[in-house]
């Protein structure tokens, strides 16, 4: 009997082992952490993939340039490769700086002994600042030995030119020709990156799989913070391949990731040189705007909770930024953007603009439902409905410092929100409302029941305005911290006076309860 139980236990353990996608990066170390191994680690972390490292060279570099390079001996590179490949179930190997032909041979020997699913080759030859990182013999070794083994090679136009003996690559047509010639050298696919292409308003890359060309275009981000873009792109491709994505899909995701990170980072300043690093995790700017508030979340922020509505703003002929500014000037203590009719790009731009306004007032900005928008603009958090992504998943994506609210109608839902890591719950509709179809009301009694059961702060929502806000706040439960309103503010011709009136009503009600 014990043997049977032991066997069953072992089987169960095997069933629940989770295979983690794993990328091994073989590259140089950048002391400034913008490129090389450091960029690879950050890119893989941002894409949700484990990343191990084999260091081929240690560089002294910063935003000004490369001040020194110390190449790691081949036998120690071989030892690093064996340590990782023999033990850790690597899915994809991504290469960066390979400063000698002998190191290329060491890598190929290791891969013949420990095969992987894919090999991504980023042929690093010249740093962003123009410093040469690979000589002619190394370029020959890459071309003759490594490229034939690659599943994808990702040169920029300068590297493509070097690999092809100095061929001129200055137009998209040249990039297509270069991609085809590089494919003839043996790699399964080629991505020629056009970020350095002269006289191009877009960032154009050319992907070639041996049969079809794909021109991949994105907006060119005007920023000095481009150090490490090539390393990051290749690492993102490797990460997506490790997760099982097809090659073209992996390339498209990686290109979108780099564009998003560059756009987020375009105004940050690190170092005094011409090429700064960018923020892979989209977190660095959060420190500056969170400094406007004493802490990430204060339950008192829920006091006058303003929820925007794009339809109402359109009805009254005003912009979302004007609406938010007026609500804040009237006393709103937290803003939730609920823009159901906006397209993603428009919503993101609106969120960025509103975040700046909220920062000036020291008031949190939450995004309704859209975690992608919250991440992209670095909002203070999200508010989720019962049919949206679970709060525990949102917490894993957003991290420990962001605010998460959950709509709840029952004590059971409130308890689950607490378990899942929410910061507060929104309870309602307290009264009937026109802003949500088929929204069942809980009434004041239902609100009080949920408040008494909740371990989290509560904001009441649904049909609340100047005429009944006082009744809501007078239910006499300590964790009811405020009311959330939509129509009472935004379906009015002038938001500012309505916001002031409602704030005064709430203040009076709180004083009476005390």
GROMACS .gro file of C-alpha atoms in nm:
model
  514
    1UNK     CA    1   0.000   0.000   0.000
    2UNK     CA    2   0.281   0.236   0.086
    3UNK     CA    3   0.449   0.161  -0.247
    4UNK     CA    4   0.128   0.243  -0.436
    5UNK     CA    5   0.090   0.570  -0.248
    6UNK     CA    6   0.453   0.657  -0.312
    7UNK     CA    7   0.411   0.590  -0.683
    8UNK     CA    8   0.097   0.801  -0.697
    9UNK     CA    9   0.274   1.084  -0.516
   10UNK     CA   10   0.567   1.073  -0.758
   11UNK     CA   11   0.329   1.080  -1.056
   12UNK     CA   12   0.144   1.377  -0.913
   13UNK     CA   13   0.472   1.561  -0.860
   14UNK     CA   14   0.572   1.499  -1.221
   15UNK     CA   15   0.233   1.620  -1.346
   16UNK     CA   16   0.269   1.950  -1.165
   17UNK     CA   17   0.626   2.026  -1.267
   18UNK     CA   18   0.615   2.344  -1.468
   19UNK     CA   19   0.853   2.379  -1.761
   20UNK     CA   20   0.996   2.730  -1.753
   21UNK     CA   21   1.105   2.875  -2.090
   22UNK     CA   22   1.482   2.924  -2.074
   23UNK     CA   23   1.716   3.140  -2.281
   24UNK     CA   24   2.094   3.123  -2.249
   25UNK     CA   25   2.269   3.439  -2.361
   26UNK     CA   26   2.634   3.416  -2.465
   27UNK     CA   27   2.762   3.771  -2.475
   28UNK     CA   28   2.977   4.043  -2.323
   29UNK     CA   29   2.917   4.229  -1.999
   30UNK     CA   30   2.836   4.601  -2.019
   31UNK     CA   31   2.937   4.784  -1.700
   32UNK     CA   32   2.686   5.059  -1.785
   33UNK     CA   33   2.412   4.791  -1.806
   34UNK     CA   34   2.258   4.932  -2.123
   35UNK     CA   35   2.358   4.654  -2.361
   36UNK     CA   36   2.515   4.308  -2.358
   37UNK     CA   37   2.441   4.051  -2.089
   38UNK     CA   38   2.263   4.309  -1.875
   39UNK     CA   39   2.020   4.407  -2.152
   40UNK     CA   40   1.956   4.039  -2.227
   41UNK     CA   41   1.869   3.966  -1.865
   42UNK     CA   42   1.629   4.260  -1.844
   43UNK     CA   43   1.465   4.179  -2.177
   44UNK     CA   44   1.403   3.815  -2.086
   45UNK     CA   45   1.269   3.914  -1.744
   46UNK     CA   46   1.030   4.159  -1.909
   47UNK     CA   47   0.908   3.883  -2.144
   48UNK     CA   48   0.859   3.632  -1.862
   49UNK     CA   49   1.143   3.396  -1.950
   50UNK     CA   50   1.432   3.262  -1.740
   51UNK     CA   51   1.773   3.377  -1.863
   52UNK     CA   52   2.112   3.225  -1.782
   53UNK     CA   53   2.441   3.376  -1.896
   54UNK     CA   54   2.781   3.291  -2.036
   55UNK     CA   55   3.013   3.592  -2.035
   56UNK     CA   56   3.258   3.617  -2.325
   57UNK     CA   57   3.412   3.955  -2.241
   58UNK     CA   58   3.403   4.215  -1.968
   59UNK     CA   59   3.383   4.571  -2.093
   60UNK     CA   60   3.434   4.905  -1.925
   61UNK     CA   61   3.173   5.125  -2.088
   62UNK     CA   62   2.917   5.393  -2.017
   63UNK     CA   63   2.695   5.629  -2.213
   64UNK     CA   64   3.001   5.796  -2.364
   65UNK     CA   65   3.160   5.485  -2.513
   66UNK     CA   66   3.374   5.178  -2.451
   67UNK     CA   67   3.685   5.245  -2.246
   68UNK     CA   68   3.818   4.891  -2.231
   69UNK     CA   69   3.755   4.524  -2.322
   70UNK     CA   70   3.886   4.219  -2.136
   71UNK     CA   71   3.820   3.895  -2.325
   72UNK     CA   72   3.739   3.589  -2.114
   73UNK     CA   73   3.971   3.292  -2.189
   74UNK     CA   74   3.821   3.026  -2.419
   75UNK     CA   75   3.854   2.746  -2.164
   76UNK     CA   76   3.654   2.941  -1.908
   77UNK     CA   77   3.384   3.025  -2.164
   78UNK     CA   78   3.370   2.652  -2.238
   79UNK     CA   79   3.337   2.578  -1.867
   80UNK     CA   80   3.046   2.825  -1.835
   81UNK     CA   81   2.872   2.673  -2.135
   82UNK     CA   82   2.905   2.320  -2.000
   83UNK     CA   83   2.781   2.421  -1.656
   84UNK     CA   84   2.459   2.564  -1.791
   85UNK     CA   85   2.387   2.342  -2.093
   86UNK     CA   86   2.453   2.014  -1.911
   87UNK     CA   87   2.208   2.091  -1.632
   88UNK     CA   88   1.945   2.355  -1.697
   89UNK     CA   89   1.736   2.246  -2.001
   90UNK     CA   90   1.805   2.548  -2.219
   91UNK     CA   91   1.551   2.606  -2.496
   92UNK     CA   92   1.718   2.882  -2.697
   93UNK     CA   93   2.072   3.018  -2.715
   94UNK     CA   94   2.117   3.383  -2.809
   95UNK     CA   95   2.464   3.512  -2.897
   96UNK     CA   96   2.594   3.866  -2.873
   97UNK     CA   97   2.957   3.971  -2.852
   98UNK     CA   98   3.185   3.686  -2.965
   99UNK     CA   99   3.524   3.863  -2.979
  100UNK     CA  100   3.733   3.585  -3.137
  101UNK     CA  101   3.709   3.303  -3.387
  102UNK     CA  102   3.819   3.056  -3.120
  103UNK     CA  103   3.520   3.154  -2.903
  104UNK     CA  104   3.288   3.088  -3.198
  105UNK     CA  105   3.438   2.740  -3.227
  106UNK     CA  106   3.401   2.680  -2.852
  107UNK     CA  107   3.031   2.770  -2.875
  108UNK     CA  108   2.969   2.544  -3.173
  109UNK     CA  109   3.142   2.254  -2.999
  110UNK     CA  110   2.921   2.302  -2.693
  111UNK     CA  111   2.604   2.316  -2.902
  112UNK     CA  112   2.701   1.997  -3.084
  113UNK     CA  113   2.730   1.826  -2.746
  114UNK     CA  114   2.417   1.990  -2.597
  115UNK     CA  115   2.170   2.075  -2.878
  116UNK     CA  116   1.897   2.337  -2.822
  117UNK     CA  117   1.572   2.422  -2.999
  118UNK     CA  118   1.695   2.741  -3.163
  119UNK     CA  119   2.001   2.960  -3.206
  120UNK     CA  120   1.956   3.339  -3.233
  121UNK     CA  121   2.267   3.518  -3.359
  122UNK     CA  122   2.305   3.891  -3.300
  123UNK     CA  123   2.635   3.960  -3.482
  124UNK     CA  124   2.769   4.231  -3.250
  125UNK     CA  125   3.062   4.400  -3.423
  126UNK     CA  126   3.044   4.770  -3.339
  127UNK     CA  127   2.898   4.932  -3.027
  128UNK     CA  128   2.631   5.202  -3.054
  129UNK     CA  129   2.900   5.459  -2.984
  130UNK     CA  130   3.109   5.331  -3.276
  131UNK     CA  131   3.370   5.124  -3.089
  132UNK     CA  132   3.485   4.813  -3.280
  133UNK     CA  133   3.408   4.492  -3.087
  134UNK     CA  134   3.494   4.231  -3.351
  135UNK     CA  135   3.785   4.229  -3.598
  136UNK     CA  136   3.799   4.094  -3.957
  137UNK     CA  137   3.896   3.739  -3.856
  138UNK     CA  138   3.605   3.720  -3.613
  139UNK     CA  139   3.365   3.843  -3.881
  140UNK     CA  140   3.491   3.566  -4.107
  141UNK     CA  141   3.435   3.312  -3.831
  142UNK     CA  142   3.081   3.434  -3.778
  143UNK     CA  143   3.005   3.425  -4.149
  144UNK     CA  144   3.156   3.085  -4.222
  145UNK     CA  145   3.089   2.890  -3.902
  146UNK     CA  146   2.808   3.041  -3.694
  147UNK     CA  147   2.560   3.175  -3.950
  148UNK     CA  148   2.500   2.833  -4.110
  149UNK     CA  149   2.387   2.705  -3.767
  150UNK     CA  150   2.156   2.998  -3.688
  151UNK     CA  151   1.778   2.989  -3.689
  152UNK     CA  152   1.783   3.367  -3.725
  153UNK     CA  153   2.057   3.627  -3.763
  154UNK     CA  154   1.976   3.989  -3.671
  155UNK     CA  155   2.233   4.234  -3.814
  156UNK     CA  156   2.176   4.608  -3.841
  157UNK     CA  157   2.262   4.769  -4.174
  158UNK     CA  158   2.627   4.826  -4.074
  159UNK     CA  159   2.670   4.467  -3.956
  160UNK     CA  160   2.498   4.333  -4.267
  161UNK     CA  161   2.740   4.535  -4.477
  162UNK     CA  162   3.040   4.398  -4.283
  163UNK     CA  163   2.919   4.038  -4.312
  164UNK     CA  164   2.881   4.086  -4.688
  165UNK     CA  165   3.228   4.230  -4.745
  166UNK     CA  166   3.138   4.599  -4.743
  167UNK     CA  167   2.822   4.589  -4.953
  168UNK     CA  168   2.637   4.922  -4.948
  169UNK     CA  169   2.311   4.902  -4.748
  170UNK     CA  170   2.139   5.243  -4.746
  171UNK     CA  171   1.786   5.174  -4.876
  172UNK     CA  172   1.509   4.927  -4.805
  173UNK     CA  173   1.584   4.765  -5.142
  174UNK     CA  174   1.947   4.724  -5.030
  175UNK     CA  175   1.823   4.565  -4.707
  176UNK     CA  176   1.619   4.311  -4.904
  177UNK     CA  177   1.920   4.226  -5.119
  178UNK     CA  178   2.139   4.193  -4.810
  179UNK     CA  179   1.884   3.969  -4.639
  180UNK     CA  180   1.877   3.736  -4.937
  181UNK     CA  181   2.258   3.721  -4.962
  182UNK     CA  182   2.288   3.654  -4.588
  183UNK     CA  183   2.028   3.379  -4.616
  184UNK     CA  184   2.247   3.218  -4.880
  185UNK     CA  185   2.516   3.182  -4.611
  186UNK     CA  186   2.301   2.931  -4.424
  187UNK     CA  187   2.074   3.077  -4.155
  188UNK     CA  188   1.709   2.969  -4.166
  189UNK     CA  189   1.584   3.328  -4.144
  190UNK     CA  190   1.733   3.678  -4.155
  191UNK     CA  191   1.623   4.007  -3.998
  192UNK     CA  192   1.807   4.313  -4.128
  193UNK     CA  193   1.741   4.601  -3.890
  194UNK     CA  194   1.700   4.948  -4.037
  195UNK     CA  195   1.716   5.161  -3.726
  196UNK     CA  196   2.031   5.328  -3.862
  197UNK     CA  197   1.892   5.362  -4.213
  198UNK     CA  198   1.952   5.720  -4.333
  199UNK     CA  199   1.661   5.940  -4.446
  200UNK     CA  200   1.390   5.710  -4.309
  201UNK     CA  201   1.103   5.850  -4.102
  202UNK     CA  202   1.006   5.498  -3.990
  203UNK     CA  203   1.207   5.224  -3.821
  204UNK     CA  204   1.204   4.967  -4.100
  205UNK     CA  205   1.326   4.609  -4.059
  206UNK     CA  206   1.331   4.345  -4.333
  207UNK     CA  207   1.257   3.981  -4.247
  208UNK     CA  208   1.336   3.706  -4.499
  209UNK     CA  209   1.261   3.336  -4.453
  210UNK     CA  210   1.403   3.211  -4.781
  211UNK     CA  211   1.078   3.261  -4.970
  212UNK     CA  212   0.902   3.579  -4.861
  213UNK     CA  213   1.015   3.926  -4.760
  214UNK     CA  214   0.832   4.112  -4.482
  215UNK     CA  215   0.883   4.484  -4.428
  216UNK     CA  216   0.818   4.552  -4.060
  217UNK     CA  217   0.758   4.920  -3.993
  218UNK     CA  218   0.711   5.113  -3.672
  219UNK     CA  219   0.728   5.476  -3.567
  220UNK     CA  220   1.080   5.604  -3.515
  221UNK     CA  221   1.112   5.718  -3.153
  222UNK     CA  222   1.306   6.043  -3.118
  223UNK     CA  223   1.535   5.972  -2.822
  224UNK     CA  224   1.900   5.945  -2.726
  225UNK     CA  225   1.821   5.636  -2.519
  226UNK     CA  226   1.890   5.368  -2.779
  227UNK     CA  227   2.188   5.188  -2.623
  228UNK     CA  228   2.120   4.814  -2.625
  229UNK     CA  229   1.831   4.805  -2.872
  230UNK     CA  230   1.996   4.534  -3.084
  231UNK     CA  231   2.073   4.310  -2.786
  232UNK     CA  232   1.722   4.361  -2.654
  233UNK     CA  233   1.551   4.281  -2.984
  234UNK     CA  234   1.747   3.957  -3.027
  235UNK     CA  235   1.683   3.854  -2.666
  236UNK     CA  236   1.311   3.921  -2.704
  237UNK     CA  237   1.304   3.707  -3.017
  238UNK     CA  238   1.483   3.431  -2.824
  239UNK     CA  239   1.237   3.465  -2.537
  240UNK     CA  240   0.934   3.433  -2.763
  241UNK     CA  241   1.088   3.132  -2.939
  242UNK     CA  242   1.150   2.970  -2.600
  243UNK     CA  243   0.778   3.016  -2.527
  244UNK     CA  244   0.693   2.833  -2.849
  245UNK     CA  245   0.611   3.120  -3.086
  246UNK     CA  246   0.670   3.088  -3.462
  247UNK     CA  247   0.966   3.288  -3.590
  248UNK     CA  248   0.783   3.575  -3.764
  249UNK     CA  249   0.547   3.615  -3.468
  250UNK     CA  250   0.845   3.625  -3.230
  251UNK     CA  251   1.009   3.896  -3.441
  252UNK     CA  252   0.693   4.108  -3.449
  253UNK     CA  253   0.643   4.083  -3.072
  254UNK     CA  254   1.007   4.174  -3.011
  255UNK     CA  255   0.990   4.477  -3.242
  256UNK     CA  256   0.675   4.600  -3.067
  257UNK     CA  257   0.838   4.551  -2.726
  258UNK     CA  258   1.143   4.758  -2.822
  259UNK     CA  259   0.927   5.037  -2.965
  260UNK     CA  260   0.717   5.048  -2.647
  261UNK     CA  261   1.024   5.052  -2.421
  262UNK     CA  262   1.191   5.327  -2.625
  263UNK     CA  263   0.879   5.541  -2.623
  264UNK     CA  264   0.839   5.499  -2.246
  265UNK     CA  265   1.206   5.582  -2.189
  266UNK     CA  266   1.250   5.864  -2.438
  267UNK     CA  267   1.274   6.137  -2.173
  268UNK     CA  268   1.471   5.965  -1.897
  269UNK     CA  269   1.827   6.084  -1.837
  270UNK     CA  270   2.098   5.839  -1.729
  271UNK     CA  271   2.457   5.940  -1.800
  272UNK     CA  272   2.596   6.237  -1.988
  273UNK     CA  273   2.695   6.068  -2.314
  274UNK     CA  274   2.516   6.059  -2.651
  275UNK     CA  275   2.362   5.710  -2.611
  276UNK     CA  276   2.168   5.642  -2.293
  277UNK     CA  277   2.003   5.317  -2.182
  278UNK     CA  278   1.629   5.258  -2.181
  279UNK     CA  279   1.393   5.099  -1.930
  280UNK     CA  280   1.299   4.743  -2.023
  281UNK     CA  281   1.063   4.699  -1.728
  282UNK     CA  282   0.878   5.030  -1.770
  283UNK     CA  283   0.922   5.113  -1.404
  284UNK     CA  284   1.185   5.385  -1.363
  285UNK     CA  285   0.952   5.680  -1.415
  286UNK     CA  286   0.708   5.554  -1.152
  287UNK     CA  287   0.945   5.673  -0.878
  288UNK     CA  288   0.917   6.032  -0.993
  289UNK     CA  289   0.540   6.050  -1.013
  290UNK     CA  290   0.477   5.845  -0.699
  291UNK     CA  291   0.687   6.096  -0.507
  292UNK     CA  292   0.390   6.332  -0.528
  293UNK     CA  293   0.215   6.108  -0.276
  294UNK     CA  294   0.329   5.990   0.064
  295UNK     CA  295   0.247   5.628  -0.016
  296UNK     CA  296   0.131   5.411  -0.305
  297UNK     CA  297  -0.223   5.373  -0.168
  298UNK     CA  298  -0.410   5.548   0.108
  299UNK     CA  299  -0.772   5.442   0.175
  300UNK     CA  300  -0.866   5.809   0.211
  301UNK     CA  301  -0.795   5.842  -0.164
  302UNK     CA  302  -1.133   5.673  -0.217
  303UNK     CA  303  -1.325   5.967  -0.067
  304UNK     CA  304  -1.443   6.125  -0.395
  305UNK     CA  305  -1.373   5.867  -0.663
  306UNK     CA  306  -1.436   6.007  -1.013
  307UNK     CA  307  -1.496   5.759  -1.297
  308UNK     CA  308  -1.475   5.912  -1.645
  309UNK     CA  309  -1.709   5.835  -1.933
  310UNK     CA  310  -1.611   5.904  -2.294
  311UNK     CA  311  -1.973   5.921  -2.411
  312UNK     CA  312  -2.060   6.191  -2.159
  313UNK     CA  313  -1.753   6.395  -2.243
  314UNK     CA  314  -1.841   6.373  -2.611
  315UNK     CA  315  -2.198   6.478  -2.535
  316UNK     CA  316  -2.078   6.793  -2.361
  317UNK     CA  317  -1.802   6.863  -2.616
  318UNK     CA  318  -1.499   6.843  -2.388
  319UNK     CA  319  -1.175   6.647  -2.386
  320UNK     CA  320  -1.091   6.381  -2.132
  321UNK     CA  321  -0.805   6.594  -1.999
  322UNK     CA  322  -1.033   6.893  -1.944
  323UNK     CA  323  -1.282   6.670  -1.764
  324UNK     CA  324  -1.019   6.518  -1.537
  325UNK     CA  325  -0.863   6.855  -1.458
  326UNK     CA  326  -1.200   7.003  -1.363
  327UNK     CA  327  -1.287   6.706  -1.140
  328UNK     CA  328  -0.954   6.732  -0.960
  329UNK     CA  329  -0.983   7.107  -0.910
  330UNK     CA  330  -1.324   7.046  -0.758
  331UNK     CA  331  -1.191   6.799  -0.503
  332UNK     CA  332  -1.183   6.453  -0.664
  333UNK     CA  333  -0.936   6.236  -0.470
  334UNK     CA  334  -0.883   5.957  -0.723
  335UNK     CA  335  -0.950   5.922  -1.097
  336UNK     CA  336  -1.049   5.608  -1.285
  337UNK     CA  337  -1.030   5.623  -1.665
  338UNK     CA  338  -1.315   5.422  -1.813
  339UNK     CA  339  -1.300   5.492  -2.184
  340UNK     CA  340  -1.507   5.217  -2.346
  341UNK     CA  341  -1.527   5.382  -2.688
  342UNK     CA  342  -1.161   5.474  -2.734
  343UNK     CA  343  -0.922   5.273  -2.952
  344UNK     CA  344  -0.612   5.140  -2.780
  345UNK     CA  345  -0.372   5.401  -2.915
  346UNK     CA  346  -0.610   5.684  -2.833
  347UNK     CA  347  -0.676   5.544  -2.487
  348UNK     CA  348  -0.303   5.520  -2.418
  349UNK     CA  349  -0.237   5.878  -2.523
  350UNK     CA  350  -0.529   5.999  -2.311
  351UNK     CA  351  -0.403   5.800  -2.013
  352UNK     CA  352  -0.054   5.951  -2.043
  353UNK     CA  353  -0.197   6.303  -2.055
  354UNK     CA  354  -0.429   6.240  -1.760
  355UNK     CA  355  -0.146   6.088  -1.558
  356UNK     CA  356   0.052   6.409  -1.588
  357UNK     CA  357  -0.246   6.608  -1.461
  358UNK     CA  358  -0.300   6.368  -1.172
  359UNK     CA  359   0.069   6.389  -1.080
  360UNK     CA  360   0.045   6.766  -1.047
  361UNK     CA  361  -0.245   6.724  -0.803
  362UNK     CA  362  -0.087   6.430  -0.618
  363UNK     CA  363  -0.389   6.211  -0.698
  364UNK     CA  364  -0.378   5.846  -0.812
  365UNK     CA  365  -0.485   5.750  -1.164
  366UNK     CA  366  -0.640   5.406  -1.218
  367UNK     CA  367  -0.731   5.241  -1.549
  368UNK     CA  368  -1.056   5.050  -1.580
  369UNK     CA  369  -1.004   4.689  -1.695
  370UNK     CA  370  -0.703   4.751  -1.925
  371UNK     CA  371  -0.387   4.624  -1.760
  372UNK     CA  372  -0.199   4.676  -2.087
  373UNK     CA  373  -0.280   5.047  -2.081
  374UNK     CA  374  -0.189   5.073  -1.712
  375UNK     CA  375   0.149   4.913  -1.779
  376UNK     CA  376   0.219   5.117  -2.091
  377UNK     CA  377   0.151   5.454  -1.926
  378UNK     CA  378   0.271   5.352  -1.578
  379UNK     CA  379  -0.061   5.439  -1.416
  380UNK     CA  380  -0.102   5.396  -1.042
  381UNK     CA  381  -0.318   5.088  -1.082
  382UNK     CA  382  -0.632   4.929  -1.226
  383UNK     CA  383  -0.992   4.864  -1.133
  384UNK     CA  384  -1.132   4.524  -1.231
  385UNK     CA  385  -1.479   4.377  -1.263
  386UNK     CA  386  -1.579   4.023  -1.174
  387UNK     CA  387  -1.559   3.919  -1.541
  388UNK     CA  388  -1.215   4.076  -1.595
  389UNK     CA  389  -0.871   3.924  -1.539
  390UNK     CA  390  -0.844   3.796  -1.177
  391UNK     CA  391  -0.688   4.033  -0.927
  392UNK     CA  392  -0.417   3.779  -0.839
  393UNK     CA  393  -0.308   3.772  -1.204
  394UNK     CA  394  -0.317   4.150  -1.221
  395UNK     CA  395  -0.100   4.165  -0.909
  396UNK     CA  396   0.155   3.931  -1.068
  397UNK     CA  397   0.169   4.153  -1.377
  398UNK     CA  398   0.167   4.491  -1.204
  399UNK     CA  399   0.387   4.413  -0.905
  400UNK     CA  400   0.339   4.483  -0.535
  401UNK     CA  401   0.326   4.863  -0.546
  402UNK     CA  402   0.034   4.928  -0.780
  403UNK     CA  403  -0.326   4.983  -0.667
  404UNK     CA  404  -0.582   4.717  -0.756
  405UNK     CA  405  -0.955   4.758  -0.697
  406UNK     CA  406  -1.225   4.497  -0.759
  407UNK     CA  407  -1.601   4.540  -0.806
  408UNK     CA  408  -1.793   4.323  -0.558
  409UNK     CA  409  -2.160   4.267  -0.475
  410UNK     CA  410  -2.133   3.993  -0.214
  411UNK     CA  411  -1.928   3.913   0.098
  412UNK     CA  412  -1.786   3.612  -0.087
  413UNK     CA  413  -1.656   3.828  -0.371
  414UNK     CA  414  -1.511   4.074  -0.121
  415UNK     CA  415  -1.329   3.794   0.060
  416UNK     CA  416  -1.187   3.662  -0.267
  417UNK     CA  417  -1.063   4.010  -0.360
  418UNK     CA  418  -0.874   4.024  -0.031
  419UNK     CA  419  -0.721   3.679  -0.090
  420UNK     CA  420  -0.617   3.781  -0.442
  421UNK     CA  421  -0.425   4.086  -0.322
  422UNK     CA  422  -0.660   4.374  -0.402
  423UNK     CA  423  -0.618   4.706  -0.220
  424UNK     CA  424  -0.985   4.799  -0.208
  425UNK     CA  425  -1.328   4.695  -0.336
  426UNK     CA  426  -1.599   4.890  -0.511
  427UNK     CA  427  -1.946   4.782  -0.393
  428UNK     CA  428  -2.266   4.843  -0.589
  429UNK     CA  429  -2.467   4.944  -0.765
  430UNK     CA  430  -2.610   5.094  -0.454
  431UNK     CA  431  -2.885   5.262  -0.657
  432UNK     CA  432  -3.006   5.205  -1.014
  433UNK     CA  433  -2.782   5.361  -1.279
  434UNK     CA  434  -2.779   5.414  -1.654
  435UNK     CA  435  -2.402   5.384  -1.692
  436UNK     CA  436  -2.400   5.003  -1.680
  437UNK     CA  437  -2.653   4.777  -1.848
  438UNK     CA  438  -2.821   4.503  -1.641
  439UNK     CA  439  -2.642   4.612  -1.325
  440UNK     CA  440  -2.818   4.461  -1.023
  441UNK     CA  441  -2.849   4.691  -0.725
  442UNK     CA  442  -2.753   4.594  -0.370
  443UNK     CA  443  -2.911   4.887  -0.187
  444UNK     CA  444  -2.783   5.043   0.133
  445UNK     CA  445  -2.840   4.720   0.328
  446UNK     CA  446  -2.641   4.518   0.078
  447UNK     CA  447  -2.364   4.777   0.086
  448UNK     CA  448  -2.349   4.760   0.465
  449UNK     CA  449  -2.340   4.379   0.460
  450UNK     CA  450  -2.046   4.376   0.219
  451UNK     CA  451  -1.863   4.646   0.417
  452UNK     CA  452  -1.897   4.451   0.742
  453UNK     CA  453  -1.767   4.136   0.574
  454UNK     CA  454  -1.480   4.304   0.388
  455UNK     CA  455  -1.123   4.316   0.518
  456UNK     CA  456  -1.050   4.585   0.262
  457UNK     CA  457  -1.150   4.951   0.232
  458UNK     CA  458  -1.474   5.000   0.038
  459UNK     CA  459  -1.594   5.266  -0.205
  460UNK     CA  460  -1.966   5.271  -0.286
  461UNK     CA  461  -2.072   5.302  -0.649
  462UNK     CA  462  -2.386   5.312  -0.857
  463UNK     CA  463  -2.644   5.586  -0.894
  464UNK     CA  464  -2.480   5.808  -0.632
  465UNK     CA  465  -2.500   6.186  -0.655
  466UNK     CA  466  -2.545   6.499  -0.448
  467UNK     CA  467  -2.898   6.399  -0.342
  468UNK     CA  468  -2.809   6.064  -0.186
  469UNK     CA  469  -2.433   6.066  -0.116
  470UNK     CA  470  -2.495   6.170   0.244
  471UNK     CA  471  -2.725   5.871   0.301
  472UNK     CA  472  -2.456   5.637   0.171
  473UNK     CA  473  -2.186   5.772   0.401
  474UNK     CA  474  -2.421   5.762   0.702
  475UNK     CA  475  -2.454   5.380   0.707
  476UNK     CA  476  -2.197   5.392   0.986
  477UNK     CA  477  -1.932   5.140   0.876
  478UNK     CA  478  -1.571   5.242   0.934
  479UNK     CA  479  -1.422   5.085   0.622
  480UNK     CA  480  -1.659   5.268   0.385
  481UNK     CA  481  -1.416   5.534   0.269
  482UNK     CA  482  -1.604   5.718  -0.003
  483UNK     CA  483  -1.828   5.717  -0.309
  484UNK     CA  484  -1.754   5.663  -0.675
  485UNK     CA  485  -1.948   5.874  -0.923
  486UNK     CA  486  -1.985   5.894  -1.299
  487UNK     CA  487  -2.293   6.084  -1.414
  488UNK     CA  488  -2.300   6.310  -1.107
  489UNK     CA  489  -1.983   6.474  -1.238
  490UNK     CA  490  -1.929   6.397  -1.603
  491UNK     CA  491  -2.290   6.412  -1.729
  492UNK     CA  492  -2.304   6.777  -1.628
  493UNK     CA  493  -2.229   7.087  -1.830
  494UNK     CA  494  -1.982   7.216  -1.572
  495UNK     CA  495  -1.782   6.956  -1.379
  496UNK     CA  496  -1.592   7.187  -1.144
  497UNK     CA  497  -1.888   7.325  -0.944
  498UNK     CA  498  -2.056   6.983  -0.928
  499UNK     CA  499  -1.736   6.831  -0.795
  500UNK     CA  500  -1.706   7.103  -0.530
  501UNK     CA  501  -2.070   7.055  -0.421
  502UNK     CA  502  -2.034   6.678  -0.394
  503UNK     CA  503  -1.710   6.710  -0.200
  504UNK     CA  504  -1.883   6.946   0.045
  505UNK     CA  505  -2.175   6.705   0.089
  506UNK     CA  506  -1.939   6.420   0.166
  507UNK     CA  507  -1.739   6.626   0.415
  508UNK     CA  508  -2.059   6.726   0.593
  509UNK     CA  509  -2.179   6.364   0.606
  510UNK     CA  510  -1.850   6.243   0.751
  511UNK     CA  511  -1.859   6.512   1.019
  512UNK     CA  512  -2.215   6.415   1.112
  513UNK     CA  513  -2.121   6.046   1.141
  514UNK     CA  514  -1.838   6.137   1.378
   0.00000   0.00000   0.00000
